[in-house]
mmCIF file of C-alpha atoms in Angstrom:
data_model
loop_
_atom_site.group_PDB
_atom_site.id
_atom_site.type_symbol
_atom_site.label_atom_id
_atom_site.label_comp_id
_atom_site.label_asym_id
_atom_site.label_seq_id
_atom_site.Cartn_x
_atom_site.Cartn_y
_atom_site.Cartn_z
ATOM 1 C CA UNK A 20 52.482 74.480 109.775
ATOM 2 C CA UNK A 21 55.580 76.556 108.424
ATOM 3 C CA UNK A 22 57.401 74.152 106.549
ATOM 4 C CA UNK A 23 61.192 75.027 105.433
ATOM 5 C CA UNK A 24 61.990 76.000 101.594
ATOM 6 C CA UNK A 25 62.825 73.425 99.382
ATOM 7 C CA UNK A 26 64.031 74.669 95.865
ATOM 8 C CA UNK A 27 63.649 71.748 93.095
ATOM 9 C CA UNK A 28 65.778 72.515 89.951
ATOM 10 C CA UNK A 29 63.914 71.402 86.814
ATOM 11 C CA UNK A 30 65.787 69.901 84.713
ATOM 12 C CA UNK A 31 64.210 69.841 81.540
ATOM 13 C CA UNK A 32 66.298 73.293 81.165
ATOM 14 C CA UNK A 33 69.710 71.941 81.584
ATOM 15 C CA UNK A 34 71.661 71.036 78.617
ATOM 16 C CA UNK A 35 70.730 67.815 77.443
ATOM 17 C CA UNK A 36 74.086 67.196 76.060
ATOM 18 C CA UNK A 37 75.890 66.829 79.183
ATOM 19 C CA UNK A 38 73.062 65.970 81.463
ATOM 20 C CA UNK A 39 74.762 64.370 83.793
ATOM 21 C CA UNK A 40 77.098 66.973 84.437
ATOM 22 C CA UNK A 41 74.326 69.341 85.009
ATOM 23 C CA UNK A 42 72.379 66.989 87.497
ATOM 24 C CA UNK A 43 75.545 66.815 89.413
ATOM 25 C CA UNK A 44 76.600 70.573 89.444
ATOM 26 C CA UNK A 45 73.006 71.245 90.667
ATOM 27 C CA UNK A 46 73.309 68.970 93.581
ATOM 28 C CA UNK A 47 76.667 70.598 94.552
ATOM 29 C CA UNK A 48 75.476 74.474 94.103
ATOM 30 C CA UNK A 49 72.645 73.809 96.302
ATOM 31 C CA UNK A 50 69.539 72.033 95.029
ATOM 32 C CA UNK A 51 66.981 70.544 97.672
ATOM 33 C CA UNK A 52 65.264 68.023 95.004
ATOM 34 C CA UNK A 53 66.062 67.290 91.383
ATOM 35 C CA UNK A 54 62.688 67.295 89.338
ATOM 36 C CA UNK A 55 61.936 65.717 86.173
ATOM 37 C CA UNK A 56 59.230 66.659 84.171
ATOM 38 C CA UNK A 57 58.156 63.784 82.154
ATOM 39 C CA UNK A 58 56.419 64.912 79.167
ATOM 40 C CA UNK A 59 54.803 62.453 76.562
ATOM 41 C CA UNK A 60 53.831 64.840 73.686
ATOM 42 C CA UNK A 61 49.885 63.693 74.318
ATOM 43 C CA UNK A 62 48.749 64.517 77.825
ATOM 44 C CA UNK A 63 50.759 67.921 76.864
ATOM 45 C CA UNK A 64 52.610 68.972 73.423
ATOM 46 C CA UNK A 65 55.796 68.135 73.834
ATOM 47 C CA UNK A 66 58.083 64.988 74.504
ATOM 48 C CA UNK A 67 60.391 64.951 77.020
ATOM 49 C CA UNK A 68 62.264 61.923 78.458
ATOM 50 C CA UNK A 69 61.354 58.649 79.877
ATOM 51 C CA UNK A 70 62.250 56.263 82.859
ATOM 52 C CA UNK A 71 65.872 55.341 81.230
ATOM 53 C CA UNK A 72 66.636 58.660 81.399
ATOM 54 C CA UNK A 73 65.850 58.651 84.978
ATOM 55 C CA UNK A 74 68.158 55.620 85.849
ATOM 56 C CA UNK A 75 70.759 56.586 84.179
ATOM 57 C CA UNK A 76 71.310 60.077 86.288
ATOM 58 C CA UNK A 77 70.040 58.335 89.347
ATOM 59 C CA UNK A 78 73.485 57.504 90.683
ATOM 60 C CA UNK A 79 75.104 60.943 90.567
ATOM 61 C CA UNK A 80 73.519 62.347 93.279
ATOM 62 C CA UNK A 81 71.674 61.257 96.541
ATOM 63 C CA UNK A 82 68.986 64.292 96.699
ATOM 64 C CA UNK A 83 65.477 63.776 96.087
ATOM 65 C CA UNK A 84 64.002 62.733 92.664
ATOM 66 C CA UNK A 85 60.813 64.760 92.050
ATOM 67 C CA UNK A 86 58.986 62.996 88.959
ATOM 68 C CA UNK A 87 56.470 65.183 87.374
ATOM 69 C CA UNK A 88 54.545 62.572 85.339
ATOM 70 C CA UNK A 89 52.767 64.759 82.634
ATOM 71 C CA UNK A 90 51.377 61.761 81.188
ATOM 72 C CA UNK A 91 48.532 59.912 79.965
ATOM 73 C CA UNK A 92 47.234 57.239 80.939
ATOM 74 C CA UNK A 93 49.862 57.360 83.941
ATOM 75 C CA UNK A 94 49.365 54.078 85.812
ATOM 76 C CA UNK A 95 50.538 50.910 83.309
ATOM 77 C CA UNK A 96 54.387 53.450 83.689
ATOM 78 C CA UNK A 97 54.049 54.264 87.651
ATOM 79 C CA UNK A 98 56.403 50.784 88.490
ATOM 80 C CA UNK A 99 58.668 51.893 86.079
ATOM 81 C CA UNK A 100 59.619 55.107 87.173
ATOM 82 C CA UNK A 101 59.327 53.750 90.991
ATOM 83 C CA UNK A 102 62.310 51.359 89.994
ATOM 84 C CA UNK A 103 64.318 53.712 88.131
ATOM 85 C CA UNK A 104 64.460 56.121 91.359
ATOM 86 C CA UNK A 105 61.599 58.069 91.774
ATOM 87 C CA UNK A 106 61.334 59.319 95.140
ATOM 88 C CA UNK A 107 58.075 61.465 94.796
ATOM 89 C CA UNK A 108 55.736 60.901 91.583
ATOM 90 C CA UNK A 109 53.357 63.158 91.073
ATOM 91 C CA UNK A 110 50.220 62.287 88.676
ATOM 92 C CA UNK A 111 48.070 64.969 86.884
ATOM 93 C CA UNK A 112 44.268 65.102 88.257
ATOM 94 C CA UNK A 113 43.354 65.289 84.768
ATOM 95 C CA UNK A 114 45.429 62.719 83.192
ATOM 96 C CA UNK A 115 42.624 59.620 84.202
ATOM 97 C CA UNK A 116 39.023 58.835 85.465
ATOM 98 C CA UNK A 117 40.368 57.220 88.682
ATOM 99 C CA UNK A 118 43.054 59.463 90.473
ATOM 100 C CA UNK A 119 42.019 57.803 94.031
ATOM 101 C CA UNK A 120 43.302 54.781 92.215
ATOM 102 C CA UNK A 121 46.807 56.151 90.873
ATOM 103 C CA UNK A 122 47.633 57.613 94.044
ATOM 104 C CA UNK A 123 47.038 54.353 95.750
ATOM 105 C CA UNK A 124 49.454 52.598 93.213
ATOM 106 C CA UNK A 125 52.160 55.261 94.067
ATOM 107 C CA UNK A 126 52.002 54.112 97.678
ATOM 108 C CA UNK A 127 52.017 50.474 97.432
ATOM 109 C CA UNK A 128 55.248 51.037 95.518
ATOM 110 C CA UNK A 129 56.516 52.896 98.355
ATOM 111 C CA UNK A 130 57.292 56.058 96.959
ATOM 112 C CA UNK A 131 55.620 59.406 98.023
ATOM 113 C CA UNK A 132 52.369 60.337 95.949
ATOM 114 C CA UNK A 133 51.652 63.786 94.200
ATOM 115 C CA UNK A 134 49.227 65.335 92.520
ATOM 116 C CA UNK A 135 49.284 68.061 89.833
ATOM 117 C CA UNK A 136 46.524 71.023 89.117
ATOM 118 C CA UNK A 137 46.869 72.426 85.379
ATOM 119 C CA UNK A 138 45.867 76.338 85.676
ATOM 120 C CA UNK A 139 42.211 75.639 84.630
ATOM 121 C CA UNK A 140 41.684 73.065 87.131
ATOM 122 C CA UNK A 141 40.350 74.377 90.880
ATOM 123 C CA UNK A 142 41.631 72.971 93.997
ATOM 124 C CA UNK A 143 38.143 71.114 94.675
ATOM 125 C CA UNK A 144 39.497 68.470 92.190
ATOM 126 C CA UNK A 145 41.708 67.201 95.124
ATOM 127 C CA UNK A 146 39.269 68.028 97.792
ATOM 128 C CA UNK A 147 38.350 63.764 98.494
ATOM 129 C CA UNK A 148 41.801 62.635 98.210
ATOM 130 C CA UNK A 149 44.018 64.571 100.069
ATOM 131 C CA UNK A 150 44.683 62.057 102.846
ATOM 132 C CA UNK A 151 46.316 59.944 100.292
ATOM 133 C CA UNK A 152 48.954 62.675 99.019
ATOM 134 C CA UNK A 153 52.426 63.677 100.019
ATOM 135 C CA UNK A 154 52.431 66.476 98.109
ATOM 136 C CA UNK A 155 50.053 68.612 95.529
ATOM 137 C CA UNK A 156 51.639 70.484 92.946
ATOM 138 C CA UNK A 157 50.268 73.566 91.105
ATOM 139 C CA UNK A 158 51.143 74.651 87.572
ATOM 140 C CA UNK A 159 51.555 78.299 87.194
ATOM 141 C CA UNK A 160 51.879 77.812 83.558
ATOM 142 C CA UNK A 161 50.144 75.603 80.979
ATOM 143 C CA UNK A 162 52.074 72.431 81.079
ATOM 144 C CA UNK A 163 54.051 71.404 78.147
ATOM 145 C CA UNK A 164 57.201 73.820 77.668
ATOM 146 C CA UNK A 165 59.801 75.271 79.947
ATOM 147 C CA UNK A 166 60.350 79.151 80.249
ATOM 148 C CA UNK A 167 56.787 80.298 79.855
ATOM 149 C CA UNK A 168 55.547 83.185 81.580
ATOM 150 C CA UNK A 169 53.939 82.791 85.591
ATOM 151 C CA UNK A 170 50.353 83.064 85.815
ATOM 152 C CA UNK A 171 50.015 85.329 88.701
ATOM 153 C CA UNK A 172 45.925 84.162 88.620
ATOM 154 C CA UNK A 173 47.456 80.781 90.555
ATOM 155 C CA UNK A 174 48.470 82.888 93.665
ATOM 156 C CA UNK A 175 44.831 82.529 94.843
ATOM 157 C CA UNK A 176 44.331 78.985 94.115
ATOM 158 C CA UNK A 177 47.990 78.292 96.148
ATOM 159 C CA UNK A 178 46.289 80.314 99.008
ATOM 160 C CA UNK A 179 43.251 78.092 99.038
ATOM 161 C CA UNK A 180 45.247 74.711 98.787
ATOM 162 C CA UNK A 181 47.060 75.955 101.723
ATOM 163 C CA UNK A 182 44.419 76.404 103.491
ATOM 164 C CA UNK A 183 42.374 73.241 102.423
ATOM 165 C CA UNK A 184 45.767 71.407 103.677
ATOM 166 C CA UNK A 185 45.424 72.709 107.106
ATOM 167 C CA UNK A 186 48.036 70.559 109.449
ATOM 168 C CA UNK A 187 48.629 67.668 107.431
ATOM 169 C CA UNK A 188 51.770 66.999 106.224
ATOM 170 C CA UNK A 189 51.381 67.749 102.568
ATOM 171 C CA UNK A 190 54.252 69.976 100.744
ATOM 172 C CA UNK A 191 52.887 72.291 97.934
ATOM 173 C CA UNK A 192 54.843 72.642 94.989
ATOM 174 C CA UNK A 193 54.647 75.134 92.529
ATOM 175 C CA UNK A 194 56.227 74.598 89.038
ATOM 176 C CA UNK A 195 56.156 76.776 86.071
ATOM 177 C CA UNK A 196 57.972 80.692 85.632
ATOM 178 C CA UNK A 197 59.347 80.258 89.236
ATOM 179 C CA UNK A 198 61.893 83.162 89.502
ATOM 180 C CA UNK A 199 63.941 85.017 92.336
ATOM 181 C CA UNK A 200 60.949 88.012 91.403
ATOM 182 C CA UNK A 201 58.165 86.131 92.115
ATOM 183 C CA UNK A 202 59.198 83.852 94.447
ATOM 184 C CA UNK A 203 58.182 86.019 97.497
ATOM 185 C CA UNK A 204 54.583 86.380 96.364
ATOM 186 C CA UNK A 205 54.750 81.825 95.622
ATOM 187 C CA UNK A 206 56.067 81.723 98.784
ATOM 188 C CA UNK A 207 53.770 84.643 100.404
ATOM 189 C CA UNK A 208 50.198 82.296 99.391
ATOM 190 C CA UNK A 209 51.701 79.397 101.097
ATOM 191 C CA UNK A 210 53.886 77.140 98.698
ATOM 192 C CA UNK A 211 57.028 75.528 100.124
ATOM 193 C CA UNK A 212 58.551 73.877 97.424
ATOM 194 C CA UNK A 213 59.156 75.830 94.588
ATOM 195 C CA UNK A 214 60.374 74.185 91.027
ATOM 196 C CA UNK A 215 62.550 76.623 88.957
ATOM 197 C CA UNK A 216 64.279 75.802 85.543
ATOM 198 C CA UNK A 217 65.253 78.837 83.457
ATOM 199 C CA UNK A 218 65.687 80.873 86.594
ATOM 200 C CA UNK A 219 68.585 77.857 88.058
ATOM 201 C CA UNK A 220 69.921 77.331 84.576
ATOM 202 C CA UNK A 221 71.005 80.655 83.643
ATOM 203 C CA UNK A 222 74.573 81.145 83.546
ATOM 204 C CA UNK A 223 77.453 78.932 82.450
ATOM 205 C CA UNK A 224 79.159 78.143 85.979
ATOM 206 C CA UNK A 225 78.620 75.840 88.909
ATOM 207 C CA UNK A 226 78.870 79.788 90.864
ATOM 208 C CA UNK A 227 75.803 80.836 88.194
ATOM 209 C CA UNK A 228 73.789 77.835 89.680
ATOM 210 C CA UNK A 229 74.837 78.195 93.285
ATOM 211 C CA UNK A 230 73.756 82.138 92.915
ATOM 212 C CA UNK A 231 70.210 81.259 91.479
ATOM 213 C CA UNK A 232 69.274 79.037 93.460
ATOM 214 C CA UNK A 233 70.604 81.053 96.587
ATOM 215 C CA UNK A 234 68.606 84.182 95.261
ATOM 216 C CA UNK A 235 65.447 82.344 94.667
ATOM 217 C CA UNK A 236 65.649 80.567 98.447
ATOM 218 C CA UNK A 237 66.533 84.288 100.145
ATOM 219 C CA UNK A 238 63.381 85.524 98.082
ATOM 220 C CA UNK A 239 60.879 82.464 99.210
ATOM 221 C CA UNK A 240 62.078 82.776 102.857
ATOM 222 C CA UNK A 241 61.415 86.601 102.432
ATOM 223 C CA UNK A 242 57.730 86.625 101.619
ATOM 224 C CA UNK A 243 57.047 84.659 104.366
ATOM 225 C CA UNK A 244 54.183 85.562 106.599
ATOM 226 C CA UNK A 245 54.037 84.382 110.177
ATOM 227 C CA UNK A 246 51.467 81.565 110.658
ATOM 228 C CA UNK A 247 48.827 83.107 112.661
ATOM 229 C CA UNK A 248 48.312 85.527 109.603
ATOM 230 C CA UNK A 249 45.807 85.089 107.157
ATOM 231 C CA UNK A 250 46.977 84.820 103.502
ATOM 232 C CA UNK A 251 46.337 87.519 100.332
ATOM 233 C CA UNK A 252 47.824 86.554 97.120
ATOM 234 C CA UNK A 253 49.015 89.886 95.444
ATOM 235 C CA UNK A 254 51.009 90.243 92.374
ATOM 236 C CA UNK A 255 53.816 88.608 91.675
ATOM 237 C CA UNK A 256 56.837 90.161 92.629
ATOM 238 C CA UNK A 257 55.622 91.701 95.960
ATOM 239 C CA UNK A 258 55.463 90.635 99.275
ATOM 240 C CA UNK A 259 51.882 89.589 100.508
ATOM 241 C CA UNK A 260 51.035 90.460 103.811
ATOM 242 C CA UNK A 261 47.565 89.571 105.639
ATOM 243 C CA UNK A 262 45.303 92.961 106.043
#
């Protein structure tokens, strides 16, 4: 199932300083989602923000709040990030012993359940609980910091979640050195939503935005390859097109 593009601004690299101001000139130059990775400085080394943060900015725009929970343990703070906006929370697999459980929790608080694959992890991890997700993100970096390097290795393992999703109505994410240069290739192995922070955030201007995340969304839509085609990952960078 060819699902449309659906760019997702991270904004762990905006300016922190005028947050607000960023969240709100990324909704107007074009964002899909807005996603927040929530860092704790255990699960990963490095501390982010928290679920105040997440009310506060909740109110400036009406697009989709993507909560990358990159936290552990995850479930005693899933209601509070439900009721300061999440729309989509997404749990690591490797962040507790009972995932089926989390993912559960994330429903019965109405919100739309995710889970996340660190580069080490394979896509079997997710294999018995993928009628209870929404979405399944993969890192293409090692979770923690913003404007690492992509991990072109991941290009196979997007291929085989896309295929292990088949028809159902699961996006795939992919989060982590997202550019308008490898996007093709993300796109190409069968992600639809791509997260991008350093790539959006460059430049001073709403116009800077608006042009990033244009170029990124012309890129994704370019590597497409028609359904009935079978997937190769290749290098980042280049189109993939089945053999």
């Amino acid at each position: 199932m060819t699902r449309e593009i659906i760019i997702a601004p991270s904004i762990l690299a905006a300016d922190f300083v005028r947050l607000g101001e960023e969240v709100t000139a990324i909704d107007t130059a074009g964002a899909d989602w807005i996603h927040c990775d929530v860092m704790d400085g255990h699960f990963v080394p490095n501390i982010s923000f928290g679920a105040d943060v997440i009310k506060s900015i909740r109110p400036l725009t009406k697009k989709t709040f993507d909560v990358h929970l990159m936290i552990a343990p995850v479930d005693p703070y899933l209601e509070a990030f439900a009721k300061a906006g999440a729309d989509v929370i997404t749990v690591h697999a490797e962040a507790g012993a009972h995932l089926d459980r989390s993912l559960q929790a994330i429903r019965a608080l109405g919100k739309k359940a995710g889970v996340s694959l660190c580069p080490a992890t394979p896509e079997s991890a997710i294999e018995y609980v993928l009628d209870r997700l929404d979405l399944v993100l993969v890192m293409t970096v090692n979770p923690g910091f913003g404007g690492q390097s992509f991990l072109e290795s991941q290009l196979e393992k997007i291929a085989r979640l896309r295929s292990m999703i088949g028809e159902r109505l699961i996006r795939l994410e992919v989060d982590g050195g997202v550019t308008r240069d490898n996007a093709a290739a993300v796109a190409a192995a069968g992600a639809d939503t791509l997260v991008a922070g350093s790539a959006v955030f460059r430049g001073k201007s709403n116009a800077d935005y608006a042009d990033n995340i244009a170029a990124i969304r012309v890129a994704a839509e370019s590597g497409r390859v028609p359904r009935e085609s079978s997937v190769q990952p290749g290098r980042a960078g280049e189109r993939v097109r089945a053999r």
